[in-house]
Amino acid sequence: MANGAAAGECPGGHPCAWPGAGRHAPSPAGPARRALRGLPRLVRAQSGAYAVEFALVFLVFFLVVYGILTWGLIFVAQQSVNHAAQEGARMALQWQGANAMAPRALHARAEALRQVSWVQSMGNANAAIAVCGANGLLQGEGACSGAALAPDQIEVLVRYPYLAGPLVPVLPGVLPWLPTQLTARASVRLGGPVAGG
């Protein structure tokens, strides 16, 4: 600025093209500096909001994944218990040993135990397997179903105490509808009079 030009005047004495120009004009960096001074506070506030949002979304996501995993394994374990009972009954039918019920019941229980072994090892609890005939328990532990059986019929019951040996650790209060026990029953007719029933 030459010759003491007034604020808003450019050299030569005529007004400048933009307001605030001249020697008394504020520095263009001043408003930018003031805006940048408040930026760290804004970033900190945004970071806190992101942390809260992440915590809420993570909690919902974790509960959904935990529920899917837990119920998925319960369904798989129930299918394995069903399969164990069916295979045990099938083994009693297929076994070609003596005509008595006791050896058939022994093999039926062994096969059911073999089929459910992965559930027992993963859940760290023992399944109760009962093989029953018309006169009551033939082999294993636990009670029979109480259904009336024919003299040539064998029933295999498999019970797994799920709450005593869950396949996924149970978080208290998260999934209150877990089954206490997984149960399956299968029966087979041997097709004729059988000794020792």
GROMACS .gro file of C-alpha atoms in nm:
model
  197
    1MET     CA    1   0.000   0.000   0.000
    2ALA     CA    2   0.154   0.323  -0.106
    3ASN     CA    3   0.108   0.675   0.030
    4GLY     CA    4  -0.107   0.579   0.328
    5ALA     CA    5  -0.397   0.438   0.133
    6ALA     CA    6  -0.708   0.404   0.343
    7ALA     CA    7  -0.867   0.074   0.425
    8GLY     CA    8  -1.046  -0.064   0.125
    9GLU     CA    9  -0.841   0.140  -0.122
   10CYS     CA   10  -0.594  -0.002  -0.365
   11PRO     CA   11  -0.287   0.176  -0.498
   12GLY     CA   12  -0.388   0.467  -0.720
   13GLY     CA   13  -0.669   0.584  -0.493
   14HIS     CA   14  -0.955   0.386  -0.642
   15PRO     CA   15  -1.155   0.132  -0.438
   16CYS     CA   16  -1.041  -0.228  -0.445
   17ALA     CA   17  -1.248  -0.502  -0.603
   18TRP     CA   18  -1.318  -0.694  -0.282
   19PRO     CA   19  -1.430  -0.574   0.058
   20GLY     CA   20  -1.189  -0.580   0.344
   21ALA     CA   21  -0.885  -0.538   0.119
   22GLY     CA   22  -0.615  -0.299   0.208
   23ARG     CA   23  -0.376  -0.254   0.493
   24HIS     CA   24  -0.638  -0.297   0.768
   25ALA     CA   25  -0.783  -0.616   0.617
   26PRO     CA   26  -0.778  -0.922   0.843
   27SER     CA   27  -0.524  -1.186   0.763
   28PRO     CA   28  -0.681  -1.462   0.550
   29ALA     CA   29  -0.518  -1.720   0.776
   30GLY     CA   30  -0.695  -1.587   1.089
   31PRO     CA   31  -1.042  -1.743   1.039
   32ALA     CA   32  -0.884  -2.064   0.914
   33ARG     CA   33  -0.667  -2.087   1.225
   34ARG     CA   34  -0.967  -2.032   1.449
   35ALA     CA   35  -1.160  -2.304   1.265
   36LEU     CA   36  -0.866  -2.544   1.291
   37ARG     CA   37  -0.826  -2.476   1.664
   38GLY     CA   38  -1.170  -2.630   1.729
   39LEU     CA   39  -1.101  -2.931   1.507
   40PRO     CA   40  -0.928  -3.157   1.768
   41ARG     CA   41  -1.226  -3.113   2.000
   42LEU     CA   42  -1.461  -3.211   1.715
   43VAL     CA   43  -1.244  -3.513   1.627
   44ARG     CA   44  -1.243  -3.626   1.991
   45ALA     CA   45  -1.621  -3.594   2.008
   46GLN     CA   46  -1.659  -3.794   1.686
   47SER     CA   47  -1.420  -4.064   1.813
   48GLY     CA   48  -1.630  -4.103   2.127
   49ALA     CA   49  -1.946  -4.137   1.921
   50TYR     CA   50  -1.779  -4.399   1.704
   51ALA     CA   51  -1.673  -4.595   2.013
   52VAL     CA   52  -2.028  -4.595   2.152
   53GLU     CA   53  -2.176  -4.696   1.815
   54PHE     CA   54  -1.917  -4.973   1.777
   55ALA     CA   55  -1.992  -5.106   2.126
   56LEU     CA   56  -2.366  -5.120   2.057
   57VAL     CA   57  -2.328  -5.278   1.712
   58PHE     CA   58  -2.068  -5.527   1.839
   59LEU     CA   59  -2.294  -5.635   2.125
   60VAL     CA   60  -2.586  -5.701   1.891
   61PHE     CA   61  -2.361  -5.876   1.638
   62PHE     CA   62  -2.200  -6.092   1.908
   63LEU     CA   63  -2.537  -6.200   2.048
   64VAL     CA   64  -2.663  -6.293   1.701
   65VAL     CA   65  -2.351  -6.497   1.620
   66TYR     CA   66  -2.353  -6.659   1.966
   67GLY     CA   67  -2.720  -6.754   1.929
   68ILE     CA   68  -2.668  -6.899   1.581
   69LEU     CA   69  -2.368  -7.101   1.697
   70THR     CA   70  -2.536  -7.226   2.015
   71TRP     CA   71  -2.869  -7.323   1.856
   72GLY     CA   72  -2.694  -7.468   1.551
   73LEU     CA   73  -2.490  -7.701   1.772
   74ILE     CA   74  -2.800  -7.793   1.975
   75PHE     CA   75  -2.979  -7.895   1.655
   76VAL     CA   76  -2.677  -8.095   1.538
   77ALA     CA   77  -2.650  -8.266   1.878
   78GLN     CA   78  -3.023  -8.347   1.875
   79GLN     CA   79  -2.988  -8.500   1.529
   80SER     CA   80  -2.693  -8.706   1.655
   81VAL     CA   81  -2.897  -8.828   1.953
   82ASN     CA   82  -3.180  -8.922   1.715
   83HIS     CA   83  -2.934  -9.100   1.488
   84ALA     CA   84  -2.779  -9.285   1.783
   85ALA     CA   85  -3.119  -9.419   1.893
   86GLN     CA   86  -3.206  -9.524   1.537
   87GLU     CA   87  -2.872  -9.694   1.476
   88GLY     CA   88  -2.893  -9.872   1.811
   89ALA     CA   89  -3.235 -10.009   1.722
   90ARG     CA   90  -3.112 -10.104   1.375
   91MET     CA   91  -2.816 -10.289   1.528
   92ALA     CA   92  -3.054 -10.494   1.744
   93LEU     CA   93  -3.238 -10.589   1.428
   94GLN     CA   94  -2.931 -10.670   1.221
   95TRP     CA   95  -2.731 -10.861   1.477
   96GLN     CA   96  -2.721 -11.226   1.376
   97GLY     CA   97  -2.620 -11.382   1.706
   98ALA     CA   98  -2.827 -11.590   1.942
   99ASN     CA   99  -3.203 -11.552   1.949
  100ALA     CA  100  -3.212 -11.400   2.300
  101MET     CA  101  -3.285 -11.033   2.367
  102ALA     CA  102  -2.987 -10.974   2.601
  103PRO     CA  103  -2.712 -11.002   2.335
  104ARG     CA  104  -2.915 -10.790   2.094
  105ALA     CA  105  -2.962 -10.525   2.365
  106LEU     CA  106  -2.589 -10.526   2.441
  107HIS     CA  107  -2.501 -10.461   2.076
  108ALA     CA  108  -2.777 -10.200   2.042
  109ARG     CA  109  -2.640 -10.005   2.339
  110ALA     CA  110  -2.282 -10.028   2.213
  111GLU     CA  111  -2.381  -9.890   1.871
  112ALA     CA  112  -2.589  -9.607   2.021
  113LEU     CA  113  -2.297  -9.519   2.248
  114ARG     CA  114  -2.060  -9.515   1.952
  115GLN     CA  115  -2.289  -9.284   1.753
  116VAL     CA  116  -2.331  -9.029   2.033
  117SER     CA  117  -1.966  -9.034   2.146
  118TRP     CA  118  -1.870  -8.706   1.974
  119VAL     CA  119  -2.145  -8.521   2.163
  120GLN     CA  120  -2.023  -8.668   2.493
  121SER     CA  121  -1.661  -8.575   2.426
  122MET     CA  122  -1.742  -8.221   2.309
  123GLY     CA  123  -1.988  -8.150   2.588
  124ASN     CA  124  -1.795  -8.339   2.856
  125ALA     CA  125  -2.105  -8.518   2.989
  126ASN     CA  126  -2.228  -8.876   2.962
  127ALA     CA  127  -2.536  -8.977   2.769
  128ALA     CA  128  -2.773  -9.225   2.932
  129ILE     CA  129  -2.867  -9.509   2.697
  130ALA     CA  130  -3.144  -9.748   2.792
  131VAL     CA  131  -3.233 -10.054   2.584
  132CYS     CA  132  -3.572 -10.190   2.686
  133GLY     CA  133  -3.788 -10.488   2.602
  134ALA     CA  134  -4.143 -10.588   2.688
  135ASN     CA  135  -4.035 -10.675   3.045
  136GLY     CA  136  -3.841 -10.354   3.113
  137LEU     CA  137  -3.475 -10.251   3.104
  138LEU     CA  138  -3.248 -10.498   2.922
  139GLN     CA  139  -2.924 -10.302   2.904
  140GLY     CA  140  -2.787  -9.961   3.000
  141GLU     CA  141  -2.897  -9.695   3.243
  142GLY     CA  142  -3.198  -9.475   3.283
  143ALA     CA  143  -3.567  -9.543   3.268
  144CYS     CA  144  -3.765  -9.693   2.983
  145SER     CA  145  -4.029  -9.481   2.813
  146GLY     CA  146  -4.317  -9.676   2.965
  147ALA     CA  147  -4.469  -9.748   2.624
  148ALA     CA  148  -4.619 -10.096   2.588
  149LEU     CA  149  -4.382 -10.310   2.383
  150ALA     CA  150  -4.452 -10.635   2.202
  151PRO     CA  151  -4.255 -10.945   2.308
  152ASP     CA  152  -4.038 -10.919   1.995
  153GLN     CA  153  -3.980 -10.543   2.022
  154ILE     CA  154  -3.672 -10.355   2.141
  155GLU     CA  155  -3.671  -9.987   2.233
  156VAL     CA  156  -3.357  -9.771   2.248
  157LEU     CA  157  -3.366  -9.444   2.443
  158VAL     CA  158  -3.079  -9.196   2.434
  159ARG     CA  159  -3.073  -8.901   2.674
  160TYR     CA  160  -2.803  -8.635   2.680
  161PRO     CA  161  -2.803  -8.382   2.969
  162TYR     CA  162  -2.738  -8.065   2.769
  163LEU     CA  163  -2.727  -7.817   3.058
  164ALA     CA  164  -2.477  -8.038   3.242
  165GLY     CA  165  -2.254  -8.057   2.932
  166PRO     CA  166  -2.329  -7.778   2.682
  167LEU     CA  167  -2.140  -7.786   2.354
  168VAL     CA  168  -2.084  -7.408   2.371
  169PRO     CA  169  -2.024  -7.234   2.706
  170VAL     CA  170  -2.350  -7.089   2.834
  171LEU     CA  171  -2.358  -6.717   2.909
  172PRO     CA  172  -2.594  -6.663   3.204
  173GLY     CA  173  -2.912  -6.482   3.109
  174VAL     CA  174  -2.832  -6.460   2.739
  175LEU     CA  175  -3.019  -6.766   2.609
  176PRO     CA  176  -3.265  -6.873   2.878
  177TRP     CA  177  -3.449  -7.121   2.654
  178LEU     CA  178  -3.180  -7.388   2.631
  179PRO     CA  179  -3.303  -7.746   2.664
  180THR     CA  180  -3.212  -7.928   2.982
  181GLN     CA  181  -3.191  -8.263   2.806
  182LEU     CA  182  -3.178  -8.394   2.449
  183THR     CA  183  -3.382  -8.713   2.413
  184ALA     CA  184  -3.450  -8.961   2.134
  185ARG     CA  185  -3.638  -9.289   2.118
  186ALA     CA  186  -3.642  -9.560   1.851
  187SER     CA  187  -3.797  -9.905   1.854
  188VAL     CA  188  -3.779 -10.204   1.626
  189ARG     CA  189  -3.978 -10.525   1.585
  190LEU     CA  190  -3.762 -10.833   1.550
  191GLY     CA  191  -4.028 -11.026   1.361
  192GLY     CA  192  -4.130 -11.330   1.557
  193PRO     CA  193  -4.109 -11.487   1.901
  194VAL     CA  194  -3.780 -11.418   2.076
  195ALA     CA  195  -3.650 -11.600   2.381
  196GLY     CA  196  -3.539 -11.415   2.693
  197GLY     CA  197  -3.758 -11.105   2.640
   0.00000   0.00000   0.00000
